[in-house]
Amino acid sequence: MDAKITKQRLGNLLSYDWIKILAAVAAAVVALSLFFTMVGTRPTLAQTFTVYCYGGLSSGKDFATLDREIEPKLSYDILSVGAEDFGNDQYSGTLYTTRRAAGEGTAMFVADTPEYDEEGKLKENSTPLLAYSYGVAYRGEEKRSGFYDTAYFFEDCKNYLCGFFGQDFTAASALDETAAKECFLNRNGKDKRFLKAAKKEAGIAREQERLLQLREDYLFVVEAFEEGKLSHVSYRTEEGEYNFAISLKALGGIGSLVTYVKDGEPSLAPVSLMIFCNERGKGNDLRFETVSFLRYLVEEYGAANEKS
């Protein structure tokens, strides 16, 4: 039988079977895509860091590149970084609710716009901080909230770091490498990225770097609070007194990132940052990545005048 490939036979094949060939190529591409998706590491919610802009604020010129800017500031275990502006139109609320229903979101820029009645009593619906949190913030009690009490969040971070650097740690405190290794193995012991012994050892080294960096970032941000660059936004509601957000009004350049406009004029005063408390939060080592994000904000936007 003559099975020799000739120009005529090849032409006939392409003429009559080109659709089959394209279908076969497409099927192969889809199969390869599914294969790499299945064997690759998919970011969990805890490994995803997402910043939102909402609640009366609009994104500034820097917001479009925020995800790329902050990615190097976060730890090796954050595998996906995003930033999303919900806008202020009729669909904003639906989009925000959808994201939160899925447990998404790490922190959110919000305008703090309190109003008081004639008796000096706060109108709780006047500021998004209270409207979104329903007047309660999570600080370790059984009663949960979608947002952290920010002072509790930092106390929680301090206690977490004490487990690796000892009580009353300083910038020079030694890292407990055994505790760091146990922390890594508990979180990433079965991660596909670290199944081989050599990669696991490299991962443990990166975990040590993560903890050292978190300590440095924590001490930096605590100092920023002491210097007045950051402050907690506190309100007393029927549920009690809570710290609902961190005020960024002292960061003179924050208007390049998010803006609040009243009567046609931009203002920095209402800009604050709320920290989501998701179901993943308690016990999750990566919940303190927001501390590193706050350091970035202070360093990048702490100038006296707004960036040009």
PDB file of C-alpha atoms in Angstrom:
ATOM      1  CA  MET A   1       0.000   0.000   0.000  1.00  0.00           C
ATOM      2  CA  ASP A   2       1.341   3.389  -1.005  1.00  0.00           C
ATOM      3  CA  ALA A   3       1.296   5.530   2.172  1.00  0.00           C
ATOM      4  CA  LYS A   4       3.750   8.116   0.942  1.00  0.00           C
ATOM      5  CA  ILE A   5       2.886  11.692   1.949  1.00  0.00           C
ATOM      6  CA  THR A   6       2.671  13.832  -1.134  1.00  0.00           C
ATOM      7  CA  LYS A   7       1.834  17.465  -1.674  1.00  0.00           C
ATOM      8  CA  GLN A   8      -1.468  16.475  -3.287  1.00  0.00           C
ATOM      9  CA  ARG A   9      -2.480  14.186  -0.425  1.00  0.00           C
ATOM     10  CA  LEU A  10      -1.553  16.813   2.157  1.00  0.00           C
ATOM     11  CA  GLY A  11      -3.598  19.374   0.257  1.00  0.00           C
ATOM     12  CA  ASN A  12      -6.603  17.048   0.153  1.00  0.00           C
ATOM     13  CA  LEU A  13      -6.304  16.392   3.886  1.00  0.00           C
ATOM     14  CA  LEU A  14      -6.242  20.102   4.695  1.00  0.00           C
ATOM     15  CA  SER A  15      -9.102  20.751   2.273  1.00  0.00           C
ATOM     16  CA  TYR A  16     -11.489  18.196   3.726  1.00  0.00           C
ATOM     17  CA  ASP A  17     -10.369  17.737   7.339  1.00  0.00           C
ATOM     18  CA  TRP A  18      -9.277  21.241   8.435  1.00  0.00           C
ATOM     19  CA  ILE A  19     -12.251  21.578  10.768  1.00  0.00           C
ATOM     20  CA  LYS A  20     -11.338  18.300  12.466  1.00  0.00           C
ATOM     21  CA  ILE A  21      -7.737  19.457  12.813  1.00  0.00           C
ATOM     22  CA  LEU A  22      -8.772  22.770  14.397  1.00  0.00           C
ATOM     23  CA  ALA A  23     -11.147  20.946  16.737  1.00  0.00           C
ATOM     24  CA  ALA A  24      -8.363  18.558  17.768  1.00  0.00           C
ATOM     25  CA  VAL A  25      -5.963  21.467  18.435  1.00  0.00           C
ATOM     26  CA  ALA A  26      -8.617  23.312  20.460  1.00  0.00           C
ATOM     27  CA  ALA A  27      -9.352  20.188  22.489  1.00  0.00           C
ATOM     28  CA  ALA A  28      -5.646  19.731  23.196  1.00  0.00           C
ATOM     29  CA  VAL A  29      -5.315  23.352  24.370  1.00  0.00           C
ATOM     30  CA  VAL A  30      -8.318  22.992  26.689  1.00  0.00           C
ATOM     31  CA  ALA A  31      -6.975  19.703  28.058  1.00  0.00           C
ATOM     32  CA  LEU A  32      -3.568  21.231  28.777  1.00  0.00           C
ATOM     33  CA  SER A  33      -5.193  24.239  30.416  1.00  0.00           C
ATOM     34  CA  LEU A  34      -7.270  22.011  32.674  1.00  0.00           C
ATOM     35  CA  PHE A  35      -4.230  19.905  33.506  1.00  0.00           C
ATOM     36  CA  PHE A  36      -2.106  22.849  34.622  1.00  0.00           C
ATOM     37  CA  THR A  37      -5.066  24.292  36.532  1.00  0.00           C
ATOM     38  CA  MET A  38      -5.525  21.038  38.420  1.00  0.00           C
ATOM     39  CA  VAL A  39      -1.858  20.477  39.251  1.00  0.00           C
ATOM     40  CA  GLY A  40      -1.082  24.130  39.957  1.00  0.00           C
ATOM     41  CA  THR A  41      -1.566  25.916  43.272  1.00  0.00           C
ATOM     42  CA  ARG A  42      -4.832  27.816  43.409  1.00  0.00           C
ATOM     43  CA  PRO A  43      -4.875  30.713  45.893  1.00  0.00           C
ATOM     44  CA  THR A  44      -7.144  30.214  48.872  1.00  0.00           C
ATOM     45  CA  LEU A  45      -9.109  33.127  50.321  1.00  0.00           C
ATOM     46  CA  ALA A  46      -6.400  33.464  52.958  1.00  0.00           C
ATOM     47  CA  GLN A  47      -3.738  33.703  50.227  1.00  0.00           C
ATOM     48  CA  THR A  48      -5.650  36.446  48.450  1.00  0.00           C
ATOM     49  CA  PHE A  49      -5.198  40.107  49.371  1.00  0.00           C
ATOM     50  CA  THR A  50      -7.875  42.411  47.985  1.00  0.00           C
ATOM     51  CA  VAL A  51      -8.420  46.101  48.676  1.00  0.00           C
ATOM     52  CA  TYR A  52     -11.743  47.798  47.985  1.00  0.00           C
ATOM     53  CA  CYS A  53     -12.698  51.437  47.475  1.00  0.00           C
ATOM     54  CA  TYR A  54     -16.280  52.193  48.465  1.00  0.00           C
ATOM     55  CA  GLY A  55     -18.522  54.112  50.827  1.00  0.00           C
ATOM     56  CA  GLY A  56     -18.456  57.578  49.300  1.00  0.00           C
ATOM     57  CA  LEU A  57     -14.883  57.439  48.028  1.00  0.00           C
ATOM     58  CA  SER A  58     -13.629  57.424  44.455  1.00  0.00           C
ATOM     59  CA  SER A  59     -10.375  55.943  43.233  1.00  0.00           C
ATOM     60  CA  GLY A  60      -7.516  58.322  42.478  1.00  0.00           C
ATOM     61  CA  LYS A  61      -4.880  58.093  39.775  1.00  0.00           C
ATOM     62  CA  ASP A  62      -2.744  55.604  41.739  1.00  0.00           C
ATOM     63  CA  PHE A  63      -5.509  53.110  42.396  1.00  0.00           C
ATOM     64  CA  ALA A  64      -5.262  51.446  38.980  1.00  0.00           C
ATOM     65  CA  THR A  65      -1.746  50.204  39.770  1.00  0.00           C
ATOM     66  CA  LEU A  66      -2.218  49.607  43.505  1.00  0.00           C
ATOM     67  CA  ASP A  67      -2.197  45.819  43.199  1.00  0.00           C
ATOM     68  CA  ARG A  68       1.156  45.826  41.397  1.00  0.00           C
ATOM     69  CA  GLU A  69       2.635  48.317  43.855  1.00  0.00           C
ATOM     70  CA  ILE A  70       1.724  46.440  47.019  1.00  0.00           C
ATOM     71  CA  GLU A  71       2.449  42.905  45.820  1.00  0.00           C
ATOM     72  CA  PRO A  72       6.213  43.137  46.617  1.00  0.00           C
ATOM     73  CA  LYS A  73       5.356  44.480  50.091  1.00  0.00           C
ATOM     74  CA  LEU A  74       3.349  41.406  51.033  1.00  0.00           C
ATOM     75  CA  SER A  75       4.661  37.992  52.022  1.00  0.00           C
ATOM     76  CA  TYR A  76       5.557  35.075  49.749  1.00  0.00           C
ATOM     77  CA  ASP A  77       2.351  33.276  50.719  1.00  0.00           C
ATOM     78  CA  ILE A  78       0.035  35.891  49.216  1.00  0.00           C
ATOM     79  CA  LEU A  79      -0.546  34.443  45.760  1.00  0.00           C
ATOM     80  CA  SER A  80      -3.160  36.854  44.425  1.00  0.00           C
ATOM     81  CA  VAL A  81      -3.410  40.625  44.893  1.00  0.00           C
ATOM     82  CA  GLY A  82      -6.242  42.828  43.686  1.00  0.00           C
ATOM     83  CA  ALA A  83      -7.802  46.274  44.039  1.00  0.00           C
ATOM     84  CA  GLU A  84     -11.380  47.120  43.111  1.00  0.00           C
ATOM     85  CA  ASP A  85     -13.343  50.372  43.055  1.00  0.00           C
ATOM     86  CA  PHE A  86     -17.061  49.706  43.454  1.00  0.00           C
ATOM     87  CA  GLY A  87     -17.964  53.230  42.399  1.00  0.00           C
ATOM     88  CA  ASN A  88     -21.005  55.074  43.674  1.00  0.00           C
ATOM     89  CA  ASP A  89     -23.735  54.143  41.208  1.00  0.00           C
ATOM     90  CA  GLN A  90     -26.874  52.017  41.562  1.00  0.00           C
ATOM     91  CA  TYR A  91     -24.931  48.769  41.098  1.00  0.00           C
ATOM     92  CA  SER A  92     -22.294  49.446  43.760  1.00  0.00           C
ATOM     93  CA  GLY A  93     -24.238  47.944  46.620  1.00  0.00           C
ATOM     94  CA  THR A  94     -25.029  44.767  44.702  1.00  0.00           C
ATOM     95  CA  LEU A  95     -21.401  44.278  43.715  1.00  0.00           C
ATOM     96  CA  TYR A  96     -20.172  44.864  47.262  1.00  0.00           C
ATOM     97  CA  THR A  97     -22.744  42.460  48.715  1.00  0.00           C
ATOM     98  CA  THR A  98     -21.789  39.789  46.184  1.00  0.00           C
ATOM     99  CA  ARG A  99     -18.103  40.034  47.037  1.00  0.00           C
ATOM    100  CA  ARG A 100     -18.735  39.866  50.758  1.00  0.00           C
ATOM    101  CA  ALA A 101     -21.174  36.979  50.465  1.00  0.00           C
ATOM    102  CA  ALA A 102     -18.313  35.001  48.917  1.00  0.00           C
ATOM    103  CA  GLY A 103     -16.013  35.917  51.816  1.00  0.00           C
ATOM    104  CA  GLU A 104     -13.836  38.108  49.614  1.00  0.00           C
ATOM    105  CA  GLY A 105     -12.031  41.280  50.624  1.00  0.00           C
ATOM    106  CA  THR A 106      -9.160  42.097  52.990  1.00  0.00           C
ATOM    107  CA  ALA A 107      -9.450  45.816  53.649  1.00  0.00           C
ATOM    108  CA  MET A 108     -11.580  48.670  52.350  1.00  0.00           C
ATOM    109  CA  PHE A 109     -11.151  52.412  51.950  1.00  0.00           C
ATOM    110  CA  VAL A 110     -14.287  54.151  53.218  1.00  0.00           C
ATOM    111  CA  ALA A 111     -15.337  57.745  53.848  1.00  0.00           C
ATOM    112  CA  ASP A 112     -16.068  58.550  57.491  1.00  0.00           C
ATOM    113  CA  THR A 113     -18.819  61.191  57.424  1.00  0.00           C
ATOM    114  CA  PRO A 114     -20.459  61.396  60.871  1.00  0.00           C
ATOM    115  CA  GLU A 115     -23.405  63.702  61.490  1.00  0.00           C
ATOM    116  CA  TYR A 116     -24.992  64.611  64.830  1.00  0.00           C
ATOM    117  CA  ASP A 117     -28.476  65.682  65.794  1.00  0.00           C
ATOM    118  CA  GLU A 118     -29.348  68.821  67.750  1.00  0.00           C
ATOM    119  CA  GLU A 119     -28.665  67.007  71.019  1.00  0.00           C
ATOM    120  CA  GLY A 120     -25.210  66.002  69.868  1.00  0.00           C
ATOM    121  CA  LYS A 121     -26.148  62.352  69.358  1.00  0.00           C
ATOM    122  CA  LEU A 122     -24.476  60.549  66.489  1.00  0.00           C
ATOM    123  CA  LYS A 123     -26.657  59.619  63.534  1.00  0.00           C
ATOM    124  CA  GLU A 124     -25.348  56.098  63.031  1.00  0.00           C
ATOM    125  CA  ASN A 125     -26.391  55.830  59.392  1.00  0.00           C
ATOM    126  CA  SER A 126     -24.486  59.000  58.511  1.00  0.00           C
ATOM    127  CA  THR A 127     -21.093  57.287  58.343  1.00  0.00           C
ATOM    128  CA  PRO A 128     -20.461  54.128  56.270  1.00  0.00           C
ATOM    129  CA  LEU A 129     -18.246  52.819  59.074  1.00  0.00           C
ATOM    130  CA  LEU A 130     -21.288  52.177  61.249  1.00  0.00           C
ATOM    131  CA  ALA A 131     -23.699  51.422  58.423  1.00  0.00           C
ATOM    132  CA  TYR A 132     -21.537  48.589  57.043  1.00  0.00           C
ATOM    133  CA  SER A 133     -20.536  47.164  60.424  1.00  0.00           C
ATOM    134  CA  TYR A 134     -24.020  47.441  61.968  1.00  0.00           C
ATOM    135  CA  GLY A 135     -22.483  49.275  64.897  1.00  0.00           C
ATOM    136  CA  VAL A 136     -20.265  46.446  66.139  1.00  0.00           C
ATOM    137  CA  ALA A 137     -16.654  45.412  65.446  1.00  0.00           C
ATOM    138  CA  TYR A 138     -15.010  42.072  66.194  1.00  0.00           C
ATOM    139  CA  ARG A 139     -12.616  42.000  69.117  1.00  0.00           C
ATOM    140  CA  GLY A 140     -12.544  38.381  70.161  1.00  0.00           C
ATOM    141  CA  GLU A 141     -16.006  37.925  71.633  1.00  0.00           C
ATOM    142  CA  GLU A 142     -18.504  35.338  70.491  1.00  0.00           C
ATOM    143  CA  LYS A 143     -20.488  38.075  68.759  1.00  0.00           C
ATOM    144  CA  ARG A 144     -18.992  38.276  65.297  1.00  0.00           C
ATOM    145  CA  SER A 145     -18.791  41.195  62.935  1.00  0.00           C
ATOM    146  CA  GLY A 146     -17.690  41.594  59.351  1.00  0.00           C
ATOM    147  CA  PHE A 147     -14.962  44.011  60.488  1.00  0.00           C
ATOM    148  CA  TYR A 148     -12.215  44.007  63.067  1.00  0.00           C
ATOM    149  CA  ASP A 149     -11.998  46.424  65.919  1.00  0.00           C
ATOM    150  CA  THR A 150      -8.734  47.924  64.666  1.00  0.00           C
ATOM    151  CA  ALA A 151      -7.165  48.313  68.126  1.00  0.00           C
ATOM    152  CA  TYR A 152      -7.964  44.654  68.835  1.00  0.00           C
ATOM    153  CA  PHE A 153      -6.478  43.720  65.457  1.00  0.00           C
ATOM    154  CA  PHE A 154      -3.126  45.230  66.421  1.00  0.00           C
ATOM    155  CA  GLU A 155      -3.211  43.668  69.870  1.00  0.00           C
ATOM    156  CA  ASP A 156      -3.901  40.324  68.192  1.00  0.00           C
ATOM    157  CA  CYS A 157      -0.941  40.885  65.869  1.00  0.00           C
ATOM    158  CA  LYS A 158       1.308  41.696  68.830  1.00  0.00           C
ATOM    159  CA  ASN A 159       0.287  38.498  70.623  1.00  0.00           C
ATOM    160  CA  TYR A 160       0.912  36.535  67.444  1.00  0.00           C
ATOM    161  CA  LEU A 161       4.435  37.929  67.127  1.00  0.00           C
ATOM    162  CA  CYS A 162       5.136  37.251  70.795  1.00  0.00           C
ATOM    163  CA  GLY A 163       4.825  33.573  69.985  1.00  0.00           C
ATOM    164  CA  PHE A 164       7.892  33.875  67.731  1.00  0.00           C
ATOM    165  CA  PHE A 165       9.956  36.653  69.326  1.00  0.00           C
ATOM    166  CA  GLY A 166       9.016  36.496  73.009  1.00  0.00           C
ATOM    167  CA  GLN A 167       7.160  38.925  75.228  1.00  0.00           C
ATOM    168  CA  ASP A 168       8.036  42.635  74.872  1.00  0.00           C
ATOM    169  CA  PHE A 169       9.955  41.903  71.682  1.00  0.00           C
ATOM    170  CA  THR A 170      12.027  44.563  69.957  1.00  0.00           C
ATOM    171  CA  ALA A 171      13.528  44.971  66.500  1.00  0.00           C
ATOM    172  CA  ALA A 172      16.571  43.019  67.717  1.00  0.00           C
ATOM    173  CA  SER A 173      14.689  40.102  69.304  1.00  0.00           C
ATOM    174  CA  ALA A 174      15.745  36.673  68.031  1.00  0.00           C
ATOM    175  CA  LEU A 175      13.297  34.567  66.056  1.00  0.00           C
ATOM    176  CA  ASP A 176      12.295  31.201  67.473  1.00  0.00           C
ATOM    177  CA  GLU A 177      13.150  29.109  64.413  1.00  0.00           C
ATOM    178  CA  THR A 178      11.439  25.995  65.772  1.00  0.00           C
ATOM    179  CA  ALA A 179       8.174  27.896  66.195  1.00  0.00           C
ATOM    180  CA  ALA A 180       8.577  29.349  62.704  1.00  0.00           C
ATOM    181  CA  LYS A 181       9.074  25.876  61.229  1.00  0.00           C
ATOM    182  CA  GLU A 182       6.007  24.516  63.011  1.00  0.00           C
ATOM    183  CA  CYS A 183       3.982  27.473  61.770  1.00  0.00           C
ATOM    184  CA  PHE A 184       5.062  26.812  58.194  1.00  0.00           C
ATOM    185  CA  LEU A 185       4.354  23.093  58.345  1.00  0.00           C
ATOM    186  CA  ASN A 186       0.917  23.623  59.893  1.00  0.00           C
ATOM    187  CA  ARG A 187      -0.055  25.986  57.090  1.00  0.00           C
ATOM    188  CA  ASN A 188       1.895  24.695  54.093  1.00  0.00           C
ATOM    189  CA  GLY A 189       2.954  21.153  54.989  1.00  0.00           C
ATOM    190  CA  LYS A 190       0.721  19.689  52.273  1.00  0.00           C
ATOM    191  CA  ASP A 191       1.009  22.570  49.806  1.00  0.00           C
ATOM    192  CA  LYS A 192       1.917  21.408  46.275  1.00  0.00           C
ATOM    193  CA  ARG A 193       4.637  24.047  46.113  1.00  0.00           C
ATOM    194  CA  PHE A 194       6.585  22.455  48.965  1.00  0.00           C
ATOM    195  CA  LEU A 195       6.204  18.693  48.596  1.00  0.00           C
ATOM    196  CA  LYS A 196       9.893  18.040  47.828  1.00  0.00           C
ATOM    197  CA  ALA A 197      12.310  18.189  50.760  1.00  0.00           C
ATOM    198  CA  ALA A 198      14.508  20.887  49.207  1.00  0.00           C
ATOM    199  CA  LYS A 199      11.526  23.093  48.429  1.00  0.00           C
ATOM    200  CA  LYS A 200      10.136  22.544  51.917  1.00  0.00           C
ATOM    201  CA  GLU A 201      13.404  23.736  53.456  1.00  0.00           C
ATOM    202  CA  ALA A 202      13.365  26.759  51.157  1.00  0.00           C
ATOM    203  CA  GLY A 203       9.773  27.416  52.224  1.00  0.00           C
ATOM    204  CA  ILE A 204      10.742  27.318  55.898  1.00  0.00           C
ATOM    205  CA  ALA A 205      13.444  29.909  55.184  1.00  0.00           C
ATOM    206  CA  ARG A 206      10.876  32.126  53.464  1.00  0.00           C
ATOM    207  CA  GLU A 207       8.557  31.698  56.447  1.00  0.00           C
ATOM    208  CA  GLN A 208      11.296  33.015  58.696  1.00  0.00           C
ATOM    209  CA  GLU A 209      11.677  35.999  56.381  1.00  0.00           C
ATOM    210  CA  ARG A 210       7.909  36.560  56.501  1.00  0.00           C
ATOM    211  CA  LEU A 211       7.882  36.690  60.286  1.00  0.00           C
ATOM    212  CA  LEU A 212      10.918  38.970  60.487  1.00  0.00           C
ATOM    213  CA  GLN A 213       9.316  41.332  57.966  1.00  0.00           C
ATOM    214  CA  LEU A 214       5.978  41.300  59.784  1.00  0.00           C
ATOM    215  CA  ARG A 215       7.715  42.246  63.020  1.00  0.00           C
ATOM    216  CA  GLU A 216       9.478  45.114  61.283  1.00  0.00           C
ATOM    217  CA  ASP A 217       6.245  46.297  59.653  1.00  0.00           C
ATOM    218  CA  TYR A 218       4.320  46.021  62.929  1.00  0.00           C
ATOM    219  CA  LEU A 219       6.870  48.120  64.843  1.00  0.00           C
ATOM    220  CA  PHE A 220       6.879  50.673  62.011  1.00  0.00           C
ATOM    221  CA  VAL A 221       3.090  51.024  62.046  1.00  0.00           C
ATOM    222  CA  VAL A 222       2.927  51.226  65.853  1.00  0.00           C
ATOM    223  CA  GLU A 223       5.385  54.117  65.666  1.00  0.00           C
ATOM    224  CA  ALA A 224       3.207  55.736  62.989  1.00  0.00           C
ATOM    225  CA  PHE A 225       0.293  55.628  65.450  1.00  0.00           C
ATOM    226  CA  GLU A 226       2.464  57.173  68.148  1.00  0.00           C
ATOM    227  CA  GLU A 227       3.519  59.975  65.783  1.00  0.00           C
ATOM    228  CA  GLY A 228      -0.090  60.720  64.804  1.00  0.00           C
ATOM    229  CA  LYS A 229       0.266  59.595  61.203  1.00  0.00           C
ATOM    230  CA  LEU A 230      -2.428  56.989  61.839  1.00  0.00           C
ATOM    231  CA  SER A 231      -5.245  56.880  64.377  1.00  0.00           C
ATOM    232  CA  HIS A 232      -8.196  54.693  65.289  1.00  0.00           C
ATOM    233  CA  VAL A 233     -11.699  55.898  64.458  1.00  0.00           C
ATOM    234  CA  SER A 234     -13.858  55.202  67.505  1.00  0.00           C
ATOM    235  CA  TYR A 235     -17.602  55.495  68.080  1.00  0.00           C
ATOM    236  CA  ARG A 236     -19.953  54.512  70.870  1.00  0.00           C
ATOM    237  CA  THR A 237     -23.068  52.776  69.649  1.00  0.00           C
ATOM    238  CA  GLU A 238     -25.869  50.860  71.337  1.00  0.00           C
ATOM    239  CA  GLU A 239     -23.622  47.780  71.117  1.00  0.00           C
ATOM    240  CA  GLY A 240     -20.690  49.459  72.869  1.00  0.00           C
ATOM    241  CA  GLU A 241     -17.597  51.485  71.977  1.00  0.00           C
ATOM    242  CA  TYR A 242     -15.473  50.168  69.126  1.00  0.00           C
ATOM    243  CA  ASN A 243     -12.616  51.193  66.865  1.00  0.00           C
ATOM    244  CA  PHE A 244     -14.239  50.800  63.470  1.00  0.00           C
ATOM    245  CA  ALA A 245     -11.405  51.886  61.199  1.00  0.00           C
ATOM    246  CA  ILE A 246      -7.997  53.509  60.900  1.00  0.00           C
ATOM    247  CA  SER A 247      -8.005  57.150  59.937  1.00  0.00           C
ATOM    248  CA  LEU A 248      -5.677  58.091  57.072  1.00  0.00           C
ATOM    249  CA  LYS A 249      -6.446  61.803  57.132  1.00  0.00           C
ATOM    250  CA  ALA A 250      -2.927  62.679  58.317  1.00  0.00           C
ATOM    251  CA  LEU A 251      -1.390  61.108  55.206  1.00  0.00           C
ATOM    252  CA  GLY A 252      -1.188  64.157  53.006  1.00  0.00           C
ATOM    253  CA  GLY A 253      -0.810  62.254  49.756  1.00  0.00           C
ATOM    254  CA  ILE A 254      -3.642  59.761  50.197  1.00  0.00           C
ATOM    255  CA  GLY A 255      -5.778  61.767  47.766  1.00  0.00           C
ATOM    256  CA  SER A 256      -3.685  60.328  44.941  1.00  0.00           C
ATOM    257  CA  LEU A 257      -5.032  56.915  45.858  1.00  0.00           C
ATOM    258  CA  VAL A 258      -8.605  57.556  47.014  1.00  0.00           C
ATOM    259  CA  THR A 259     -10.581  60.788  47.108  1.00  0.00           C
ATOM    260  CA  TYR A 260     -13.658  62.195  48.810  1.00  0.00           C
ATOM    261  CA  VAL A 261     -15.409  65.106  47.165  1.00  0.00           C
ATOM    262  CA  LYS A 262     -17.847  67.380  48.992  1.00  0.00           C
ATOM    263  CA  ASP A 263     -19.402  70.413  47.327  1.00  0.00           C
ATOM    264  CA  GLY A 264     -17.028  69.953  44.411  1.00  0.00           C
ATOM    265  CA  GLU A 265     -13.911  70.087  46.589  1.00  0.00           C
ATOM    266  CA  PRO A 266     -11.659  67.090  47.403  1.00  0.00           C
ATOM    267  CA  SER A 267     -11.036  66.384  51.075  1.00  0.00           C
ATOM    268  CA  LEU A 268      -8.688  64.041  52.931  1.00  0.00           C
ATOM    269  CA  ALA A 269     -10.446  64.221  56.300  1.00  0.00           C
ATOM    270  CA  PRO A 270     -12.982  61.382  55.860  1.00  0.00           C
ATOM    271  CA  VAL A 271     -10.609  58.770  54.386  1.00  0.00           C
ATOM    272  CA  SER A 272     -10.285  55.679  56.562  1.00  0.00           C
ATOM    273  CA  LEU A 273      -9.438  52.000  56.227  1.00  0.00           C
ATOM    274  CA  MET A 274     -11.692  49.224  57.536  1.00  0.00           C
ATOM    275  CA  ILE A 275     -10.276  45.706  58.002  1.00  0.00           C
ATOM    276  CA  PHE A 276     -12.517  42.787  57.133  1.00  0.00           C
ATOM    277  CA  CYS A 277     -12.899  39.984  59.651  1.00  0.00           C
ATOM    278  CA  ASN A 278     -13.845  36.935  57.614  1.00  0.00           C
ATOM    279  CA  GLU A 279     -14.461  33.393  58.767  1.00  0.00           C
ATOM    280  CA  ARG A 280     -10.915  32.650  57.691  1.00  0.00           C
ATOM    281  CA  GLY A 281      -9.599  35.294  60.101  1.00  0.00           C
ATOM    282  CA  LYS A 282      -9.211  33.614  63.484  1.00  0.00           C
ATOM    283  CA  GLY A 283      -6.118  31.434  63.521  1.00  0.00           C
ATOM    284  CA  ASN A 284      -5.041  32.357  60.001  1.00  0.00           C
ATOM    285  CA  ASP A 285      -1.395  33.482  59.936  1.00  0.00           C
ATOM    286  CA  LEU A 286      -1.918  35.648  56.870  1.00  0.00           C
ATOM    287  CA  ARG A 287      -4.597  37.862  58.420  1.00  0.00           C
ATOM    288  CA  PHE A 288      -1.929  40.368  59.449  1.00  0.00           C
ATOM    289  CA  GLU A 289      -0.793  41.209  55.908  1.00  0.00           C
ATOM    290  CA  THR A 290      -2.824  44.416  56.315  1.00  0.00           C
ATOM    291  CA  VAL A 291      -0.099  45.630  58.693  1.00  0.00           C
ATOM    292  CA  SER A 292       2.382  45.535  55.817  1.00  0.00           C
ATOM    293  CA  PHE A 293      -0.162  47.309  53.626  1.00  0.00           C
ATOM    294  CA  LEU A 294      -0.487  50.091  56.207  1.00  0.00           C
ATOM    295  CA  ARG A 295       3.264  50.536  56.238  1.00  0.00           C
ATOM    296  CA  TYR A 296       3.157  50.939  52.471  1.00  0.00           C
ATOM    297  CA  LEU A 297       0.462  53.614  52.784  1.00  0.00           C
ATOM    298  CA  VAL A 298       2.441  55.570  55.380  1.00  0.00           C
ATOM    299  CA  GLU A 299       5.674  55.408  53.409  1.00  0.00           C
ATOM    300  CA  GLU A 300       4.064  56.168  50.051  1.00  0.00           C
ATOM    301  CA  TYR A 301       1.475  58.780  51.038  1.00  0.00           C
ATOM    302  CA  GLY A 302       2.711  60.204  54.323  1.00  0.00           C
ATOM    303  CA  ALA A 303       4.158  63.323  52.691  1.00  0.00           C
ATOM    304  CA  ALA A 304       2.767  66.666  53.814  1.00  0.00           C
ATOM    305  CA  ASN A 305       1.405  67.493  50.392  1.00  0.00           C
ATOM    306  CA  GLU A 306      -0.543  65.349  47.967  1.00  0.00           C
ATOM    307  CA  LYS A 307       1.514  63.670  45.275  1.00  0.00           C
ATOM    308  CA  SER A 308       1.473  65.409  41.959  1.00  0.00           C
TER     309      SER A 308
END
